[in-house]
PDB file of C-alpha atoms in Angstrom:
ATOM      1  CA  ASN A 722      22.544 -12.526  78.966  1.00  0.00           C
ATOM      2  CA  ALA A 723      25.036 -11.882  76.589  1.00  0.00           C
ATOM      3  CA  GLY A 724      25.385  -8.163  74.795  1.00  0.00           C
ATOM      4  CA  VAL A 725      26.791  -4.947  74.683  1.00  0.00           C
ATOM      5  CA  THR A 726      26.251  -2.561  77.800  1.00  0.00           C
ATOM      6  CA  GLN A 727      27.217   0.883  77.634  1.00  0.00           C
ATOM      7  CA  THR A 728      27.027   3.430  80.645  1.00  0.00           C
ATOM      8  CA  PRO A 729      25.941   6.183  81.385  1.00  0.00           C
ATOM      9  CA  LYS A 730      22.419   5.925  79.578  1.00  0.00           C
ATOM     10  CA  PHE A 731      22.139   9.994  79.772  1.00  0.00           C
ATOM     11  CA  GLN A 732      24.397  12.635  80.590  1.00  0.00           C
ATOM     12  CA  VAL A 733      24.470  16.424  80.633  1.00  0.00           C
ATOM     13  CA  LEU A 734      27.505  18.485  80.331  1.00  0.00           C
ATOM     14  CA  LYS A 735      28.699  21.725  80.351  1.00  0.00           C
ATOM     15  CA  THR A 736      31.026  23.339  77.525  1.00  0.00           C
ATOM     16  CA  GLY A 737      34.477  22.266  78.228  1.00  0.00           C
ATOM     17  CA  GLN A 738      33.736  19.600  80.693  1.00  0.00           C
ATOM     18  CA  SER A 739      35.420  15.941  80.014  1.00  0.00           C
ATOM     19  CA  MET A 740      33.642  12.635  80.251  1.00  0.00           C
ATOM     20  CA  THR A 741      34.325   9.094  79.566  1.00  0.00           C
ATOM     21  CA  LEU A 742      31.475   6.753  77.954  1.00  0.00           C
ATOM     22  CA  GLN A 743      31.959   3.142  78.764  1.00  0.00           C
ATOM     23  CA  CYS A 744      31.366  -0.052  76.618  1.00  0.00           C
ATOM     24  CA  ALA A 745      31.670  -3.627  77.606  1.00  0.00           C
ATOM     25  CA  GLN A 746      30.816  -6.595  76.054  1.00  0.00           C
ATOM     26  CA  ASP A 747      30.428 -10.297  76.664  1.00  0.00           C
ATOM     27  CA  MET A 748      30.122 -11.463  73.067  1.00  0.00           C
ATOM     28  CA  ASN A 749      33.853 -12.629  72.769  1.00  0.00           C
ATOM     29  CA  HIS A 750      33.973 -10.348  69.856  1.00  0.00           C
ATOM     30  CA  ASN A 751      37.757  -8.629  69.011  1.00  0.00           C
ATOM     31  CA  SER A 752      36.327  -5.573  67.103  1.00  0.00           C
ATOM     32  CA  MET A 753      34.738  -2.886  68.812  1.00  0.00           C
ATOM     33  CA  TYR A 754      33.346   0.600  67.378  1.00  0.00           C
ATOM     34  CA  TRP A 755      32.206   3.948  68.627  1.00  0.00           C
ATOM     35  CA  TYR A 756      29.616   5.503  66.240  1.00  0.00           C
ATOM     36  CA  ARG A 757      27.672   8.965  66.658  1.00  0.00           C
ATOM     37  CA  GLN A 758      23.867   9.052  65.559  1.00  0.00           C
ATOM     38  CA  ASP A 759      22.267  12.375  64.629  1.00  0.00           C
ATOM     39  CA  PRO A 760      18.954  13.222  62.939  1.00  0.00           C
ATOM     40  CA  GLY A 761      19.503  13.050  59.164  1.00  0.00           C
ATOM     41  CA  MET A 762      23.206  11.701  59.260  1.00  0.00           C
ATOM     42  CA  GLY A 763      22.793   8.226  60.516  1.00  0.00           C
ATOM     43  CA  LEU A 764      25.322   6.508  62.151  1.00  0.00           C
ATOM     44  CA  ARG A 765      28.984   7.855  61.627  1.00  0.00           C
ATOM     45  CA  LEU A 766      31.911   6.052  62.952  1.00  0.00           C
ATOM     46  CA  ILE A 767      34.481   7.834  65.334  1.00  0.00           C
ATOM     47  CA  TYR A 768      36.677   4.933  65.990  1.00  0.00           C
ATOM     48  CA  TYR A 769      37.257   1.417  66.023  1.00  0.00           C
ATOM     49  CA  SER A 770      39.257  -1.083  67.347  1.00  0.00           C
ATOM     50  CA  ALA A 771      40.256  -4.326  65.451  1.00  0.00           C
ATOM     51  CA  SER A 772      41.555  -6.170  68.441  1.00  0.00           C
ATOM     52  CA  GLU A 773      43.093  -5.343  71.869  1.00  0.00           C
ATOM     53  CA  GLY A 774      45.946  -2.847  71.571  1.00  0.00           C
ATOM     54  CA  THR A 775      44.955  -1.293  68.644  1.00  0.00           C
ATOM     55  CA  THR A 776      42.667   1.465  67.715  1.00  0.00           C
ATOM     56  CA  ASP A 777      41.666   3.363  64.252  1.00  0.00           C
ATOM     57  CA  LYS A 778      40.091   6.654  63.001  1.00  0.00           C
ATOM     58  CA  GLY A 779      36.791   6.858  61.439  1.00  0.00           C
ATOM     59  CA  GLU A 780      34.994   9.259  59.530  1.00  0.00           C
ATOM     60  CA  VAL A 781      34.282  11.951  62.707  1.00  0.00           C
ATOM     61  CA  PRO A 782      37.464  11.260  65.144  1.00  0.00           C
ATOM     62  CA  ASN A 783      37.912  14.981  66.064  1.00  0.00           C
ATOM     63  CA  GLY A 784      37.569  15.828  69.664  1.00  0.00           C
ATOM     64  CA  TYR A 785      37.164  12.486  70.774  1.00  0.00           C
ATOM     65  CA  ASN A 786      39.905   9.724  72.306  1.00  0.00           C
ATOM     66  CA  VAL A 787      39.569   6.008  72.835  1.00  0.00           C
ATOM     67  CA  SER A 788      41.212   3.491  74.912  1.00  0.00           C
ATOM     68  CA  ARG A 789      40.682  -0.548  74.206  1.00  0.00           C
ATOM     69  CA  LEU A 790      41.517  -1.706  77.890  1.00  0.00           C
ATOM     70  CA  ASN A 791      40.868  -4.911  77.148  1.00  0.00           C
ATOM     71  CA  LYS A 792      39.041  -7.411  74.902  1.00  0.00           C
ATOM     72  CA  ARG A 793      35.760  -6.776  76.849  1.00  0.00           C
ATOM     73  CA  GLU A 794      35.869  -2.844  77.133  1.00  0.00           C
ATOM     74  CA  PHE A 795      36.357   0.039  74.941  1.00  0.00           C
ATOM     75  CA  SER A 796      35.844   3.618  76.332  1.00  0.00           C
ATOM     76  CA  LEU A 797      35.233   6.810  74.552  1.00  0.00           C
ATOM     77  CA  ARG A 798      36.711   9.972  76.037  1.00  0.00           C
ATOM     78  CA  LEU A 799      35.610  13.836  75.464  1.00  0.00           C
ATOM     79  CA  GLU A 800      38.315  16.019  76.522  1.00  0.00           C
ATOM     80  CA  SER A 801      36.731  19.234  76.401  1.00  0.00           C
ATOM     81  CA  ALA A 802      33.240  18.699  75.557  1.00  0.00           C
ATOM     82  CA  ALA A 803      31.339  21.080  72.874  1.00  0.00           C
ATOM     83  CA  PRO A 804      27.536  21.680  71.557  1.00  0.00           C
ATOM     84  CA  SER A 805      28.349  19.755  68.488  1.00  0.00           C
ATOM     85  CA  GLN A 806      29.043  16.684  70.467  1.00  0.00           C
ATOM     86  CA  THR A 807      25.373  16.233  71.749  1.00  0.00           C
ATOM     87  CA  SER A 808      24.610  13.113  70.048  1.00  0.00           C
ATOM     88  CA  VAL A 809      23.386   9.891  70.889  1.00  0.00           C
ATOM     89  CA  TYR A 810      26.583   7.321  71.122  1.00  0.00           C
ATOM     90  CA  PHE A 811      26.625   3.857  70.395  1.00  0.00           C
ATOM     91  CA  CYS A 812      28.582   0.893  70.791  1.00  0.00           C
ATOM     92  CA  ALA A 813      28.969  -1.627  68.452  1.00  0.00           C
ATOM     93  CA  THR A 814      30.915  -5.151  68.341  1.00  0.00           C
ATOM     94  CA  HIS A 815      32.004  -7.408  65.235  1.00  0.00           C
ATOM     95  CA  ARG A 816      33.682 -10.728  64.930  1.00  0.00           C
ATOM     96  CA  THR A 817      36.943  -9.398  63.293  1.00  0.00           C
ATOM     97  CA  GLY A 818      37.801 -10.806  59.987  1.00  0.00           C
ATOM     98  CA  THR A 819      34.191 -12.101  59.090  1.00  0.00           C
ATOM     99  CA  ASP A 820      31.290 -10.889  57.135  1.00  0.00           C
ATOM    100  CA  GLN A 821      29.096 -11.118  60.324  1.00  0.00           C
ATOM    101  CA  PRO A 822      26.739  -8.352  61.433  1.00  0.00           C
ATOM    102  CA  GLN A 823      27.604  -5.725  64.099  1.00  0.00           C
ATOM    103  CA  HIS A 824      26.007  -6.140  67.304  1.00  0.00           C
ATOM    104  CA  PHE A 825      24.839  -2.834  69.225  1.00  0.00           C
ATOM    105  CA  GLY A 826      24.486  -1.483  72.689  1.00  0.00           C
ATOM    106  CA  ASP A 827      21.205   0.780  73.467  1.00  0.00           C
ATOM    107  CA  GLY A 828      23.151   4.003  73.474  1.00  0.00           C
ATOM    108  CA  THR A 829      24.408   6.887  75.678  1.00  0.00           C
ATOM    109  CA  ARG A 830      22.413  10.048  75.140  1.00  0.00           C
ATOM    110  CA  LEU A 831      24.778  13.054  75.696  1.00  0.00           C
ATOM    111  CA  SER A 832      23.685  16.693  75.608  1.00  0.00           C
ATOM    112  CA  ILE A 833      26.207  19.409  76.085  1.00  0.00           C
ATOM    113  CA  LEU A 834      24.998  22.945  77.285  1.00  0.00           C
TER     114      LEU A 834
ATOM    115  CA  GLN B  98      27.539  11.017  46.948  1.00  0.00           C
ATOM    116  CA  LYS B  99      27.116   8.685  49.713  1.00  0.00           C
ATOM    117  CA  GLU B 100      27.939   4.935  49.273  1.00  0.00           C
ATOM    118  CA  VAL B 101      24.345   4.237  50.539  1.00  0.00           C
ATOM    119  CA  GLU B 102      21.559   5.820  49.969  1.00  0.00           C
ATOM    120  CA  GLN B 103      18.197   5.490  51.879  1.00  0.00           C
ATOM    121  CA  ASP B 104      14.937   7.414  51.969  1.00  0.00           C
ATOM    122  CA  PRO B 105      14.391   8.772  55.224  1.00  0.00           C
ATOM    123  CA  GLY B 106      10.332   8.832  55.249  1.00  0.00           C
ATOM    124  CA  PRO B 107       8.600   9.473  57.346  1.00  0.00           C
ATOM    125  CA  LEU B 108       6.220   6.589  56.103  1.00  0.00           C
ATOM    126  CA  SER B 109       2.818   6.115  57.808  1.00  0.00           C
ATOM    127  CA  VAL B 110       0.790   3.013  56.994  1.00  0.00           C
ATOM    128  CA  PRO B 111      -2.266   1.633  58.272  1.00  0.00           C
ATOM    129  CA  GLU B 112      -2.250  -1.741  60.213  1.00  0.00           C
ATOM    130  CA  GLY B 113      -1.805  -4.544  57.751  1.00  0.00           C
ATOM    131  CA  ALA B 114      -0.554  -3.031  55.060  1.00  0.00           C
ATOM    132  CA  ILE B 115       2.438  -4.217  53.488  1.00  0.00           C
ATOM    133  CA  VAL B 116       5.659  -1.936  53.759  1.00  0.00           C
ATOM    134  CA  SER B 117       8.508  -1.661  51.317  1.00  0.00           C
ATOM    135  CA  LEU B 118      11.708  -0.086  52.758  1.00  0.00           C
ATOM    136  CA  ASN B 119      14.540   0.679  50.099  1.00  0.00           C
ATOM    137  CA  CYS B 120      18.127   1.196  49.876  1.00  0.00           C
ATOM    138  CA  THR B 121      20.395   1.886  47.072  1.00  0.00           C
ATOM    139  CA  TYR B 122      24.338   1.794  46.542  1.00  0.00           C
ATOM    140  CA  SER B 123      26.756   2.616  44.604  1.00  0.00           C
ATOM    141  CA  ASN B 124      29.696   0.097  45.051  1.00  0.00           C
ATOM    142  CA  SER B 125      29.419  -3.282  43.554  1.00  0.00           C
ATOM    143  CA  ALA B 126      32.006  -4.096  46.521  1.00  0.00           C
ATOM    144  CA  PHE B 127      29.348  -4.583  48.751  1.00  0.00           C
ATOM    145  CA  GLN B 128      28.323  -8.521  49.378  1.00  0.00           C
ATOM    146  CA  TYR B 129      26.626  -8.783  52.837  1.00  0.00           C
ATOM    147  CA  PHE B 130      23.591  -7.044  53.457  1.00  0.00           C
ATOM    148  CA  MET B 131      21.654  -6.631  56.802  1.00  0.00           C
ATOM    149  CA  TRP B 132      18.332  -4.475  57.790  1.00  0.00           C
ATOM    150  CA  TYR B 133      18.281  -3.185  61.297  1.00  0.00           C
ATOM    151  CA  ARG B 134      15.317  -2.208  63.443  1.00  0.00           C
ATOM    152  CA  GLN B 135      15.496   0.434  66.265  1.00  0.00           C
ATOM    153  CA  TYR B 136      12.890   1.491  68.676  1.00  0.00           C
ATOM    154  CA  SER B 137      13.211   4.792  70.146  1.00  0.00           C
ATOM    155  CA  ARG B 138      15.924   5.401  72.543  1.00  0.00           C
ATOM    156  CA  LYS B 139      17.298   1.836  71.666  1.00  0.00           C
ATOM    157  CA  GLY B 140      20.304   0.625  69.878  1.00  0.00           C
ATOM    158  CA  PRO B 141      19.972  -0.859  66.742  1.00  0.00           C
ATOM    159  CA  GLU B 142      18.961  -4.526  66.710  1.00  0.00           C
ATOM    160  CA  LEU B 143      19.398  -7.244  63.965  1.00  0.00           C
ATOM    161  CA  LEU B 144      16.552  -8.121  61.618  1.00  0.00           C
ATOM    162  CA  MET B 145      17.763  -9.804  58.724  1.00  0.00           C
ATOM    163  CA  TYR B 146      20.967 -10.593  57.097  1.00  0.00           C
ATOM    164  CA  THR B 147      21.981 -11.707  53.518  1.00  0.00           C
ATOM    165  CA  TYR B 148      24.496 -12.125  50.976  1.00  0.00           C
ATOM    166  CA  SER B 149      22.811 -13.497  47.770  1.00  0.00           C
ATOM    167  CA  SER B 150      20.921 -11.851  45.243  1.00  0.00           C
ATOM    168  CA  GLY B 151      17.247 -13.138  45.668  1.00  0.00           C
ATOM    169  CA  ASN B 152      14.689 -13.076  48.522  1.00  0.00           C
ATOM    170  CA  LYS B 153      15.090 -14.128  52.219  1.00  0.00           C
ATOM    171  CA  GLU B 154      12.013 -14.460  54.226  1.00  0.00           C
ATOM    172  CA  ASP B 155      11.738 -14.921  57.715  1.00  0.00           C
ATOM    173  CA  GLY B 156       8.242 -14.637  59.263  1.00  0.00           C
ATOM    174  CA  ARG B 157       6.534 -11.271  58.114  1.00  0.00           C
ATOM    175  CA  PHE B 158       9.919  -9.912  56.685  1.00  0.00           C
ATOM    176  CA  THR B 159      10.874 -10.618  53.477  1.00  0.00           C
ATOM    177  CA  ALA B 160      14.812  -8.915  52.582  1.00  0.00           C
ATOM    178  CA  GLN B 161      15.507  -9.122  48.805  1.00  0.00           C
ATOM    179  CA  VAL B 162      18.873  -8.273  47.142  1.00  0.00           C
ATOM    180  CA  ASP B 163      19.289  -7.393  43.627  1.00  0.00           C
ATOM    181  CA  LYS B 164      23.125  -7.078  43.332  1.00  0.00           C
ATOM    182  CA  SER B 165      22.856  -5.927  39.195  1.00  0.00           C
ATOM    183  CA  SER B 166      20.529  -2.941  39.905  1.00  0.00           C
ATOM    184  CA  LYS B 167      22.527  -2.505  43.447  1.00  0.00           C
ATOM    185  CA  TYR B 168      19.375  -2.315  45.085  1.00  0.00           C
ATOM    186  CA  ILE B 169      18.096  -3.980  48.409  1.00  0.00           C
ATOM    187  CA  SER B 170      14.489  -3.920  49.603  1.00  0.00           C
ATOM    188  CA  LEU B 171      12.825  -5.197  53.169  1.00  0.00           C
ATOM    189  CA  PHE B 172       9.005  -6.047  52.981  1.00  0.00           C
ATOM    190  CA  ILE B 173       6.818  -6.283  55.939  1.00  0.00           C
ATOM    191  CA  ARG B 174       3.712  -8.352  55.604  1.00  0.00           C
ATOM    192  CA  ASP B 175       0.654  -7.523  57.370  1.00  0.00           C
ATOM    193  CA  SER B 176       2.246  -4.557  59.542  1.00  0.00           C
ATOM    194  CA  GLN B 177       1.571  -4.166  63.121  1.00  0.00           C
ATOM    195  CA  PRO B 178       1.957  -1.227  65.406  1.00  0.00           C
ATOM    196  CA  SER B 179       4.697  -2.922  67.070  1.00  0.00           C
ATOM    197  CA  ASP B 180       6.728  -2.608  63.894  1.00  0.00           C
ATOM    198  CA  SER B 181       6.856   1.240  64.278  1.00  0.00           C
ATOM    199  CA  ALA B 182      10.690   2.127  64.395  1.00  0.00           C
ATOM    200  CA  THR B 183      13.322   3.116  62.171  1.00  0.00           C
ATOM    201  CA  TYR B 184      14.546   0.782  59.868  1.00  0.00           C
ATOM    202  CA  LEU B 185      18.645   0.933  58.694  1.00  0.00           C
ATOM    203  CA  CYS B 186      20.259  -0.605  55.961  1.00  0.00           C
ATOM    204  CA  ALA B 187      23.648  -1.861  56.329  1.00  0.00           C
ATOM    205  CA  MET B 188      26.138  -3.464  54.043  1.00  0.00           C
ATOM    206  CA  ILE B 189      29.761  -4.727  54.246  1.00  0.00           C
ATOM    207  CA  LYS B 190      32.526  -4.755  51.885  1.00  0.00           C
ATOM    208  CA  THR B 191      34.769  -6.916  53.162  1.00  0.00           C
ATOM    209  CA  GLY B 192      36.346  -7.481  57.178  1.00  0.00           C
ATOM    210  CA  ASN B 193      35.541  -4.468  59.295  1.00  0.00           C
ATOM    211  CA  GLN B 194      34.216  -1.977  57.050  1.00  0.00           C
ATOM    212  CA  PHE B 195      30.448  -1.184  57.609  1.00  0.00           C
ATOM    213  CA  TYR B 196      28.502   1.050  55.914  1.00  0.00           C
ATOM    214  CA  PHE B 197      24.735   2.109  56.810  1.00  0.00           C
ATOM    215  CA  GLY B 198      21.882   4.120  55.442  1.00  0.00           C
ATOM    216  CA  THR B 199      20.494   7.107  57.535  1.00  0.00           C
ATOM    217  CA  GLY B 200      17.414   4.961  58.267  1.00  0.00           C
ATOM    218  CA  THR B 201      13.545   5.113  57.196  1.00  0.00           C
ATOM    219  CA  SER B 202      10.915   6.262  59.857  1.00  0.00           C
ATOM    220  CA  LEU B 203       7.981   3.769  59.877  1.00  0.00           C
ATOM    221  CA  THR B 204       4.698   4.271  61.835  1.00  0.00           C
ATOM    222  CA  VAL B 205       1.930   1.907  61.774  1.00  0.00           C
ATOM    223  CA  ILE B 206      -1.335   3.492  62.461  1.00  0.00           C
ATOM    224  CA  PRO B 207      -3.788   0.853  64.335  1.00  0.00           C
TER     225      PRO B 207
END
């Protein structure tokens, strides 16, 4: 089935550890996004990629890096995890240059102790 | 001030009730409007997508857009326990810029 797949679904880290969250899509969309979702804060954009080889910062990029590996895959890396990065992370895709909706994965629930 | 405002609720209604969910926005550049439904521990899934002012109906769901008042609504008729979820409004200016409300938590009590 077409869609957006995120791995892992759950992860617990210690402060200072590093981790990469993976996102893969088979919707043939050019644009991919990483959001974090926190209670009362809604979805906040971390980074996005309008096409393979390009990435741009969103609203809350500090403490994160991204890699657009190819058209299908967009990864989010935490180099030195902090408790403030405890959140649910969502990947989304979009057909670049259109006003079509975004499509989301089911998220990665990340806890940092 | 946020560009998109949404009452977080929570909202609790009896089964069969009509539910009204609302968002306001401040920028007239928003052209396309969406409602997403998010079940617990799942990602947002697209429920309704509309462009023009007026109503768009899909089964028990009606999306309403009033561009003059910068106000959008989602109505759920004959609400069911399976409608219990968080509902997010979203809108696009142009291209790749998406803006989301914070979500309204809805519980439909059997």
